[in-house]
mmCIF file of C-alpha atoms and ligand atoms in Angstrom:
data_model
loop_
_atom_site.group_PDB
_atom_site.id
_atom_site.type_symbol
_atom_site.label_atom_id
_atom_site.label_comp_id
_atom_site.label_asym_id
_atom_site.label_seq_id
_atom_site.Cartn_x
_atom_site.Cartn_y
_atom_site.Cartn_z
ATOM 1 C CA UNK U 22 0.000 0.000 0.000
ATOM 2 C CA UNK U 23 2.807 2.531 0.457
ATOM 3 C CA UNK U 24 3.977 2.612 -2.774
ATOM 4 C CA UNK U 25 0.451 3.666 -4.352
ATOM 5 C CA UNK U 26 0.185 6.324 -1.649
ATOM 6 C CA UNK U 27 1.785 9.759 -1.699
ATOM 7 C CA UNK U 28 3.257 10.913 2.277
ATOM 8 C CA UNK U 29 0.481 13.917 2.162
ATOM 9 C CA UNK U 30 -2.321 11.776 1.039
ATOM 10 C CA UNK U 31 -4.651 10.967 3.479
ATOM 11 C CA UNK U 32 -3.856 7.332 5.106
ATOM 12 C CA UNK U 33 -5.227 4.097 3.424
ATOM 13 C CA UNK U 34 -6.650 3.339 6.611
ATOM 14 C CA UNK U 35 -9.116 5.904 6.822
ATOM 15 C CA UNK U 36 -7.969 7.416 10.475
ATOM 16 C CA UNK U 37 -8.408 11.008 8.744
ATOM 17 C CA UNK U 38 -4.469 12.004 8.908
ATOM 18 C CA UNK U 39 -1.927 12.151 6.525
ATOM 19 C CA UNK U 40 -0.271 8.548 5.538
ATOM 20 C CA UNK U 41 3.815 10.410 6.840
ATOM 21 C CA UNK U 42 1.996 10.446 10.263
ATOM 22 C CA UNK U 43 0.242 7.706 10.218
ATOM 23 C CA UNK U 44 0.776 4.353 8.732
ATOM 24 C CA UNK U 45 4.146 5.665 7.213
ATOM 25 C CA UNK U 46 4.996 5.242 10.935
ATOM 26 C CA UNK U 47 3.680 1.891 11.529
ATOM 27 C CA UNK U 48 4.880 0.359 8.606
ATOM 28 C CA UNK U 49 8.609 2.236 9.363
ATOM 29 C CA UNK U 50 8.400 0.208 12.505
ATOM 30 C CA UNK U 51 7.240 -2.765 11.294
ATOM 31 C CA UNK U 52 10.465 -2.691 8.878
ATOM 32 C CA UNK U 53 12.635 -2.231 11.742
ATOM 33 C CA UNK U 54 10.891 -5.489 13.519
ATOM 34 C CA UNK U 55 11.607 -7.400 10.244
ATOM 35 C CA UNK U 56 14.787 -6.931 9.500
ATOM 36 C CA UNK U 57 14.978 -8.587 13.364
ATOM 37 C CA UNK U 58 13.219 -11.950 12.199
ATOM 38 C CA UNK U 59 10.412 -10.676 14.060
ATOM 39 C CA UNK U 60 7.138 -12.343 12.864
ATOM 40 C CA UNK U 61 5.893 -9.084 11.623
ATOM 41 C CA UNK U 62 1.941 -9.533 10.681
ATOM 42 C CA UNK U 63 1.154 -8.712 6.671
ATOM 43 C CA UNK U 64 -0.302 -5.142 6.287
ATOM 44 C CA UNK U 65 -3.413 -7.623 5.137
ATOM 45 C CA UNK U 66 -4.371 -8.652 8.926
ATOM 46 C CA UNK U 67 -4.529 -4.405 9.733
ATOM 47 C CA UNK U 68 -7.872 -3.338 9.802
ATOM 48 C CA UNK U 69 -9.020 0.081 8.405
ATOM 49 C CA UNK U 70 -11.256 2.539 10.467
ATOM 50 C CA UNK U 71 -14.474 1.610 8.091
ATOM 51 C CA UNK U 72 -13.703 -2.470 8.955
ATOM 52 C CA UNK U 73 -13.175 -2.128 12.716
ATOM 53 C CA UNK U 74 -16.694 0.257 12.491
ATOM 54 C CA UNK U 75 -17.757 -3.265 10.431
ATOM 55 C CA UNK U 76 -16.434 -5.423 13.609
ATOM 56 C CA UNK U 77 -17.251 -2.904 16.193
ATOM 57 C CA UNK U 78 -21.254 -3.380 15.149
ATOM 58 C CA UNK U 79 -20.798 -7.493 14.533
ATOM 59 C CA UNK U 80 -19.791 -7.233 18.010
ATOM 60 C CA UNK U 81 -22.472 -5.442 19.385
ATOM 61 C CA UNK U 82 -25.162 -8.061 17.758
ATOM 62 C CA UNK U 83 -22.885 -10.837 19.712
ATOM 63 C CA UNK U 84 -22.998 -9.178 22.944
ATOM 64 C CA UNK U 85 -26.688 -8.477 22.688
ATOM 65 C CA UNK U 86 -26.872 -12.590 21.761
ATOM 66 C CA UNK U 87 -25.268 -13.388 25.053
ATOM 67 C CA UNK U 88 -27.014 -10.999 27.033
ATOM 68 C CA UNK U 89 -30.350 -11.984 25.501
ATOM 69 C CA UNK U 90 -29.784 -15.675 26.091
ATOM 70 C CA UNK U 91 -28.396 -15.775 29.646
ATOM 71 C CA UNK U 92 -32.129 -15.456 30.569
ATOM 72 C CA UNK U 93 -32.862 -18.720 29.481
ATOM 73 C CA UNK U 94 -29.940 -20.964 30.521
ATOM 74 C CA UNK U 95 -31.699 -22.709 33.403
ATOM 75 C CA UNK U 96 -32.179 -25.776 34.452
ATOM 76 C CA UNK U 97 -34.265 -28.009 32.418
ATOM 77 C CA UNK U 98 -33.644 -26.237 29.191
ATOM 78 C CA UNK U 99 -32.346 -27.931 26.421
ATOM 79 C CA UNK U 100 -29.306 -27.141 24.486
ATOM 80 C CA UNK U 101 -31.519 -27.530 21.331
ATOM 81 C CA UNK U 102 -34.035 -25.104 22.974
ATOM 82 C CA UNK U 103 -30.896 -21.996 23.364
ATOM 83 C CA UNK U 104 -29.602 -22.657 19.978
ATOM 84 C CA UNK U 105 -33.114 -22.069 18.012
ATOM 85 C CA UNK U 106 -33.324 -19.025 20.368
ATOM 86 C CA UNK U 107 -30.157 -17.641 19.015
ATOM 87 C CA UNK U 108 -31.176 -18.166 15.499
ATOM 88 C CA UNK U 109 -33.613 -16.918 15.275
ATOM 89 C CA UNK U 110 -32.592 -13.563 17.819
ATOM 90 C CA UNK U 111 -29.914 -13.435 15.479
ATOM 91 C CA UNK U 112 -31.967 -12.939 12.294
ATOM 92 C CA UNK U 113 -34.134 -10.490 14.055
ATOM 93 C CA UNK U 114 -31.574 -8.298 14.637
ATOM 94 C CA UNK U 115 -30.122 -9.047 11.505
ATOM 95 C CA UNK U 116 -27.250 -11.065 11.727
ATOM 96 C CA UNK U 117 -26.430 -14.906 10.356
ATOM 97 C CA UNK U 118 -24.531 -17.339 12.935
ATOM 98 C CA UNK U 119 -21.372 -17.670 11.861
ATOM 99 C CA UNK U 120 -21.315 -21.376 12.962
ATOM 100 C CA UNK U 121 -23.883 -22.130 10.663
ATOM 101 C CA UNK U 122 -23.031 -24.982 8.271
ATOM 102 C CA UNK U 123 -19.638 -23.984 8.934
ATOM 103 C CA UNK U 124 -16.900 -26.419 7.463
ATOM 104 C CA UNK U 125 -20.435 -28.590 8.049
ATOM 105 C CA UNK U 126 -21.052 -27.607 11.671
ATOM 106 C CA UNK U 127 -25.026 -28.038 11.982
ATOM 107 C CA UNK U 128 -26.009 -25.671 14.392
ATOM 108 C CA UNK U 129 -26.081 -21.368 15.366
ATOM 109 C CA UNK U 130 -23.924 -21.462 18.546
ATOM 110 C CA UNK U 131 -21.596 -23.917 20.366
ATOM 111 C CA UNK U 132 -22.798 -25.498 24.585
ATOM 112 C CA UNK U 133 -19.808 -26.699 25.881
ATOM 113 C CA UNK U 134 -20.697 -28.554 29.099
ATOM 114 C CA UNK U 135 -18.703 -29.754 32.265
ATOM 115 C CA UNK U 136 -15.969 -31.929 30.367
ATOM 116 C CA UNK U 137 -16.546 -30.626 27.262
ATOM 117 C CA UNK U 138 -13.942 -28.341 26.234
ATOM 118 C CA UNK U 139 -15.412 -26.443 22.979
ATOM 119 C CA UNK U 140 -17.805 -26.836 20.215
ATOM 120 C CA UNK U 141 -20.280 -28.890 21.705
ATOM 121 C CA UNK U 142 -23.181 -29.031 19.124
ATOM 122 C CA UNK U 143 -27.022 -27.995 20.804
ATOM 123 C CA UNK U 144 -29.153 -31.343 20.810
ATOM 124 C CA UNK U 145 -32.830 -31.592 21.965
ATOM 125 C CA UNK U 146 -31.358 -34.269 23.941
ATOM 126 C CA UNK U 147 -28.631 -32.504 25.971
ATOM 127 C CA UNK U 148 -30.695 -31.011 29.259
ATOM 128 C CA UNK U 149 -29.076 -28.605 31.317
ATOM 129 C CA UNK U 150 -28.986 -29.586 34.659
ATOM 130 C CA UNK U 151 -28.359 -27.813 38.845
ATOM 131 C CA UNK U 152 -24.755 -27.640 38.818
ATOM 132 C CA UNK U 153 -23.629 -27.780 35.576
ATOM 133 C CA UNK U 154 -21.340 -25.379 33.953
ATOM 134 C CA UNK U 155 -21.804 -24.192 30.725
ATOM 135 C CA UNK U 156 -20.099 -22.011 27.777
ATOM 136 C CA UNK U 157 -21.853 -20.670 25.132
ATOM 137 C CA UNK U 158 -19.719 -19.822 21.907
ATOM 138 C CA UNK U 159 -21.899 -16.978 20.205
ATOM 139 C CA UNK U 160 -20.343 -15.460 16.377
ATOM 140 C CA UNK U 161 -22.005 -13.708 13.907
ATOM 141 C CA UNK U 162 -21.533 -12.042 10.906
ATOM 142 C CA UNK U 163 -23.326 -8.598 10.177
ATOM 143 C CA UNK U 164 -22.564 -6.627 7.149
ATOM 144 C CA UNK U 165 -20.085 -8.958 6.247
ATOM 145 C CA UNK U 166 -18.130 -8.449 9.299
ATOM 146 C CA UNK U 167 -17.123 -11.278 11.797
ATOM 147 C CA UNK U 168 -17.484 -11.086 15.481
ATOM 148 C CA UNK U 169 -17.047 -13.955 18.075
ATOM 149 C CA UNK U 170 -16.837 -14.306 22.133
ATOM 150 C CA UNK U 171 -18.337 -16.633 24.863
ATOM 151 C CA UNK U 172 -19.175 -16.715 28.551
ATOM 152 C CA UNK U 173 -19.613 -19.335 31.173
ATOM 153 C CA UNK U 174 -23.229 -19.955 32.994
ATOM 154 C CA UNK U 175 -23.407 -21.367 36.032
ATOM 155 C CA UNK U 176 -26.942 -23.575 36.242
ATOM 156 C CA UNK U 177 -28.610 -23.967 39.453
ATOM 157 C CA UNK U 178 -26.099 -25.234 42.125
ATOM 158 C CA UNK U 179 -22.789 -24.983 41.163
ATOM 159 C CA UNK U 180 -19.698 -26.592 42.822
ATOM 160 C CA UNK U 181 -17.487 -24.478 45.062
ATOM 161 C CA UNK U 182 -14.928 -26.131 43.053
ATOM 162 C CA UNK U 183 -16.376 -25.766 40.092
ATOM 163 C CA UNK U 184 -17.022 -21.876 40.555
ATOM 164 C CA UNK U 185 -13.666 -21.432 41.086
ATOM 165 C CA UNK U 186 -12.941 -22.843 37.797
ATOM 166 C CA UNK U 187 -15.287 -20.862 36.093
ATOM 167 C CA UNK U 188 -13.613 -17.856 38.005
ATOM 168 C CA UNK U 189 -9.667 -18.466 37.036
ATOM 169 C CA UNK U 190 -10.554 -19.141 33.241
ATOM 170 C CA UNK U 191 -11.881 -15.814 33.645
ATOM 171 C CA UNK U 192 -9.170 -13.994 34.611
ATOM 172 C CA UNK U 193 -7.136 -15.984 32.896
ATOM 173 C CA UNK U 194 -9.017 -14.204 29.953
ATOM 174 C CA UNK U 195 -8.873 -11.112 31.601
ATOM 175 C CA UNK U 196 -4.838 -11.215 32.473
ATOM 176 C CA UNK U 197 -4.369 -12.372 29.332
ATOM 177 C CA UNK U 198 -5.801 -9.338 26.990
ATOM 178 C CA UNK U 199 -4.314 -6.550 29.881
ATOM 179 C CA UNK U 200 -1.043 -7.826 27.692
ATOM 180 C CA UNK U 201 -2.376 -6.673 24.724
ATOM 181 C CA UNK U 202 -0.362 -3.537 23.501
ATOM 182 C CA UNK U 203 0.764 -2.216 20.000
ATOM 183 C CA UNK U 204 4.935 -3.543 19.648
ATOM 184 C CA UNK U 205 4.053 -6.340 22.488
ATOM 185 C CA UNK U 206 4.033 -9.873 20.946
ATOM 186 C CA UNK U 207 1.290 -12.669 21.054
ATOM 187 C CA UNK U 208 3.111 -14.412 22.937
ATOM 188 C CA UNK U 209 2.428 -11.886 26.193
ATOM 189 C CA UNK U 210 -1.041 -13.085 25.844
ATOM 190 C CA UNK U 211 -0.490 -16.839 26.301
ATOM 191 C CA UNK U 212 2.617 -16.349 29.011
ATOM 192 C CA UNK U 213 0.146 -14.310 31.596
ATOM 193 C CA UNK U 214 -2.930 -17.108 30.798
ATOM 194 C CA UNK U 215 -0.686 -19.861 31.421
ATOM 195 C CA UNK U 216 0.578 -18.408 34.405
ATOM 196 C CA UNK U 217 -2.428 -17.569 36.279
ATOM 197 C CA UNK U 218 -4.057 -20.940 35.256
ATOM 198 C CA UNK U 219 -0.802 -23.235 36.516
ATOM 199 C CA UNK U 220 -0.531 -21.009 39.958
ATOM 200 C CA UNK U 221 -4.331 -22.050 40.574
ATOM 201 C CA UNK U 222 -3.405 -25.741 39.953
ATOM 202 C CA UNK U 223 -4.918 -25.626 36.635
ATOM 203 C CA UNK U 224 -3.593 -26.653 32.812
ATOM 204 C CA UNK U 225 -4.413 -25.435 29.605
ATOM 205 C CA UNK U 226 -5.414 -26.406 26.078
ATOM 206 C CA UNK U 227 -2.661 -26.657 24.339
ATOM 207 C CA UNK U 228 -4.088 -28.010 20.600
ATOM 208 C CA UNK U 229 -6.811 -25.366 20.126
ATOM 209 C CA UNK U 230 -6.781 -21.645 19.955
ATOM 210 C CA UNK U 231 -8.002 -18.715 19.154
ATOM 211 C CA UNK U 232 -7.693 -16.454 16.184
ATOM 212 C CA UNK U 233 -7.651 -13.855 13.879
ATOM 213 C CA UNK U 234 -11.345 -12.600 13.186
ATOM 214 C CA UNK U 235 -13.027 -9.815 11.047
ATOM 215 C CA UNK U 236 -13.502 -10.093 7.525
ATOM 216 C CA UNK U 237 -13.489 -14.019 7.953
ATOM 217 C CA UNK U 238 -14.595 -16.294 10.505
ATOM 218 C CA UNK U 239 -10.975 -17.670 11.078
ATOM 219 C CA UNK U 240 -8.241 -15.754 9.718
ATOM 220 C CA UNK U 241 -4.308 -15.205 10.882
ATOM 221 C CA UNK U 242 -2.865 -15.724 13.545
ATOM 222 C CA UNK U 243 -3.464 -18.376 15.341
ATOM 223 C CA UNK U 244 -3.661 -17.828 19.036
ATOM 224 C CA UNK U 245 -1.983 -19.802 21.694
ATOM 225 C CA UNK U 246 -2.353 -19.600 25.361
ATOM 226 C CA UNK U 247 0.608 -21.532 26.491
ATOM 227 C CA UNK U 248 3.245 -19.460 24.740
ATOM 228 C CA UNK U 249 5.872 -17.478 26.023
ATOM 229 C CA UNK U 250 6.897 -13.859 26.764
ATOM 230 C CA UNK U 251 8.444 -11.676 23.742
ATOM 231 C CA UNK U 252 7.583 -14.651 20.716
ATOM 232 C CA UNK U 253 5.089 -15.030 18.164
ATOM 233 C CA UNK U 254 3.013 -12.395 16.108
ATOM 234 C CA UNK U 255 4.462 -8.899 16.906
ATOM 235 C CA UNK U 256 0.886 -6.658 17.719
ATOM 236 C CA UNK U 257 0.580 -4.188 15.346
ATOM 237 C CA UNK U 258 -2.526 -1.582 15.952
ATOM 238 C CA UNK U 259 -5.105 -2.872 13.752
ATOM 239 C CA UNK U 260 -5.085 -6.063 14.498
ATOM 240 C CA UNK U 261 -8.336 -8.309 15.428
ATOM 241 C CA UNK U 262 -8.675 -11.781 17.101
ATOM 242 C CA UNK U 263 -9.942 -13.455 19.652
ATOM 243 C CA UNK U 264 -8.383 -14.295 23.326
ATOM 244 C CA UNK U 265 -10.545 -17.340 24.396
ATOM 245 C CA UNK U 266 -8.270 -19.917 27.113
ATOM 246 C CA UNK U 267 -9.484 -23.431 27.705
ATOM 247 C CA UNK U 268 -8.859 -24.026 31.026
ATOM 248 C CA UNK U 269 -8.628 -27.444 32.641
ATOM 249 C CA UNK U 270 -9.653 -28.547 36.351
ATOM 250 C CA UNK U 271 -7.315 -31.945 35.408
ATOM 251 C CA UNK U 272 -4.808 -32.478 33.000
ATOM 252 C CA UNK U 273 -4.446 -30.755 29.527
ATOM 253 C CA UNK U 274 -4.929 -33.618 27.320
ATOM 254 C CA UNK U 275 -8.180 -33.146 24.783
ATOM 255 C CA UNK U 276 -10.163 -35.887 22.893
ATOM 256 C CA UNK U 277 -12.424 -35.252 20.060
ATOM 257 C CA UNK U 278 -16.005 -37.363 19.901
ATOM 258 C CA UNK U 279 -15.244 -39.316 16.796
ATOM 259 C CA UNK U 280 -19.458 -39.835 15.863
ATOM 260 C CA UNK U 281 -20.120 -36.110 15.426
ATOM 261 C CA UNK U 282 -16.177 -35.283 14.482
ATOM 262 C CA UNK U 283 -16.965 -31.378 16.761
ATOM 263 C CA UNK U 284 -17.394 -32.305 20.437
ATOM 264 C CA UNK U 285 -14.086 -31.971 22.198
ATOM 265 C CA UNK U 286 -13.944 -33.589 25.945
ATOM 266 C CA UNK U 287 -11.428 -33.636 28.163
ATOM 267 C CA UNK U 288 -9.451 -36.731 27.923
ATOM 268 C CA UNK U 289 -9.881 -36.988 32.135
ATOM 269 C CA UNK U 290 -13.140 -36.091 32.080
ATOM 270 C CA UNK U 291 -12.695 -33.512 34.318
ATOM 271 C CA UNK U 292 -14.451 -30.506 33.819
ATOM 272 C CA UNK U 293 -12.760 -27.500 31.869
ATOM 273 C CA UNK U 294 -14.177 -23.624 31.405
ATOM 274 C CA UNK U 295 -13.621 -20.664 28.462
ATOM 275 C CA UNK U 296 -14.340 -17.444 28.396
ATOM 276 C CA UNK U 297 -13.856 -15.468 25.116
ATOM 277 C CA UNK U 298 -13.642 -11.975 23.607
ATOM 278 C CA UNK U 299 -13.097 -10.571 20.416
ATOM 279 C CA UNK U 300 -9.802 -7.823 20.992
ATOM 280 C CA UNK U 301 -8.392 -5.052 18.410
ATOM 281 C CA UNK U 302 -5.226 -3.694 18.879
ATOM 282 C CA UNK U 303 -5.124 0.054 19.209
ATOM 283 C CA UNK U 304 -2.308 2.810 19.514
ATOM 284 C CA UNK U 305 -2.216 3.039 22.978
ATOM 285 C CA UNK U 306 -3.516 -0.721 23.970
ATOM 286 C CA UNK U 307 -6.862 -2.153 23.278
ATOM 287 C CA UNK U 308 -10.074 -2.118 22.435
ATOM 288 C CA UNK U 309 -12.888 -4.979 23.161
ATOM 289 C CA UNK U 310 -15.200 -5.303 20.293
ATOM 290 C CA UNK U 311 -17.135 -8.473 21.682
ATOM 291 C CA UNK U 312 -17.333 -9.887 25.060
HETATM 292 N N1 MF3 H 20 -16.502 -19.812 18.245
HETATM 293 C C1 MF3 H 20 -15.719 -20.958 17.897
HETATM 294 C C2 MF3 H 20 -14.333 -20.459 17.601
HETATM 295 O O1 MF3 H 20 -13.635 -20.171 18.471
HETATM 296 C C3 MF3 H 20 -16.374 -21.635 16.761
HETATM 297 C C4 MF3 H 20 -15.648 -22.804 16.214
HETATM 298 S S1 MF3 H 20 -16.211 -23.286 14.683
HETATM 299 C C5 MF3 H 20 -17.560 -24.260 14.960
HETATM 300 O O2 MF3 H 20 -13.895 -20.233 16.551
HETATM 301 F F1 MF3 H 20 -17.973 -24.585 13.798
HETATM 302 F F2 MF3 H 20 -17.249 -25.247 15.700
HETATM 303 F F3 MF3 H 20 -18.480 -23.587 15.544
HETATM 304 CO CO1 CO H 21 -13.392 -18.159 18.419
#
């Protein structure tokens, strides 16, 4: 983009100024990162202003999802019951679930419960029950634009120790995106989850992540959250994806249920908890654009 784009014209990201004292900048920088093996994101991954706007409103339509549903997650309820909620709340308010026939996935949102890790499908069979624990994966698209974050719901009587699961995956969430700066790496993120989660006697996933998010459902990079300090993806501002830990009460170890080929369990069956949130990288830090 620089080389089609005069140092007075107005920036190719839309922020208003001129590109010298804007992205001339950032992609200076970027350079200088480079030429030190740095794994430097492709301009591609930046978002302009007019695509984080794009995001920014995706987002809002998932947070309004989760909000709207939390009402309903009781006991009793079936899985099947919450997902045909959120399809059709979702196409009132003018979205499509991004899960939606989805590299085949059958259904508008993912209930992950107890030892379920992620992407359990809804079933008219699955009731939720006092003292389960549940996550429900909620992405849309509006516009075009990709959005994507989850939250735990406690049913009925929950555990002591199960709360307290529930609890550390969230801060291990919440620890992990306070990393989140422009010229910090990826890395940060995963270091300060996998921290917090070993200090409470916890482990976590190691084979699934999260990910870049905007204009597609899944896009670059991939996140982890056992990685270290000062490696991976240098954070540029404009970057989108998602910071989503799995947390485990046992050991780290995941199986995947090999009649539906989506349901991933804990291989102890213990129980294991995620929070999610969809996170842009801004000048000065970050910005959440779905929780
Ligand atoms: N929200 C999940 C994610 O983190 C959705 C996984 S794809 C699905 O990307 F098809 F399983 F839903
Ligand atoms: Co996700």
């Amino acid at each position: 983009m620089s080389d089609k784009q005069g140092r007075n014209d107005s920036c190719w990201c839309g922020s208003g100024r001129k590109y010298k004292k804007c992205h001339a900048l950032i992609e200076e920088k970027m350079a200088i990162y480079r030429s030190k093996a740095c794994e430097v994101p492709p301009l591609g991954l930046l978002k302009t202003q007019q695509q984080i706007q794009g995001i920014r409103d995706s987002g809002k339509l998932n947070i309004d999802l989760l909000d709207f549903i939390g009402d309903y997650v009781v006991a009793g309820v079936t899985t099947g019951e919450l997902d045909r909620l959120i399809y059709e709340k979702t196409g009132e308010l003018g979205g499509i679930p991004a899960t939606l026939n989805y590299n085949g996935y059958p259904k508008s949102v993912c209930i992950s419960i107890n030892d379920v890790v992620c992407h359990g499908i809804p079933s008219e069979r699955v009731i939720l029950r006092s003292g389960d624990i549940a996550n429900i994966d909620v992405s849309t698209i509006y516009n075009g634009f990709f959005s994507d974050s989850s939250r735990m719901f406690c049913v009925g009587d929950v555990s002591a120790e199960k709360q307290r699961l529930v609890d550390v995956a969230k801060e291990c969430m919440e620890l992990g995106i306070e990393q989140i700066k422009p010229w910090g790496f990826l890395g940060d993120v995963g270091q300060a989850v996998h921290d917090h989660a070993r200090k409470n006697g916890y482990s976590v996933v190691r084979e699934i992540g999260g990910h870049g998010i905007g204009l597609q459902f899944h896009e670059d990079p991939w996140v982890s959250y056992v990685s270290k300090q000062g490696t991976g993806m240098l954070l540029v501002p404009g970057l989108v994806f998602t910071v989503e830990p799995m947390i485990n009460m046992g050991k780290a170890g995941t199986a995947t249920d090999e009649r539906d080929n989506w349901t991933v369990y804990t291989a102890d069956g213990e129980p294991s908890a995620q929070w999610e949130k969809t996170v842009l990288v801004t000048e000065t830090g970050y910005e959440i654009l779905a929780y």
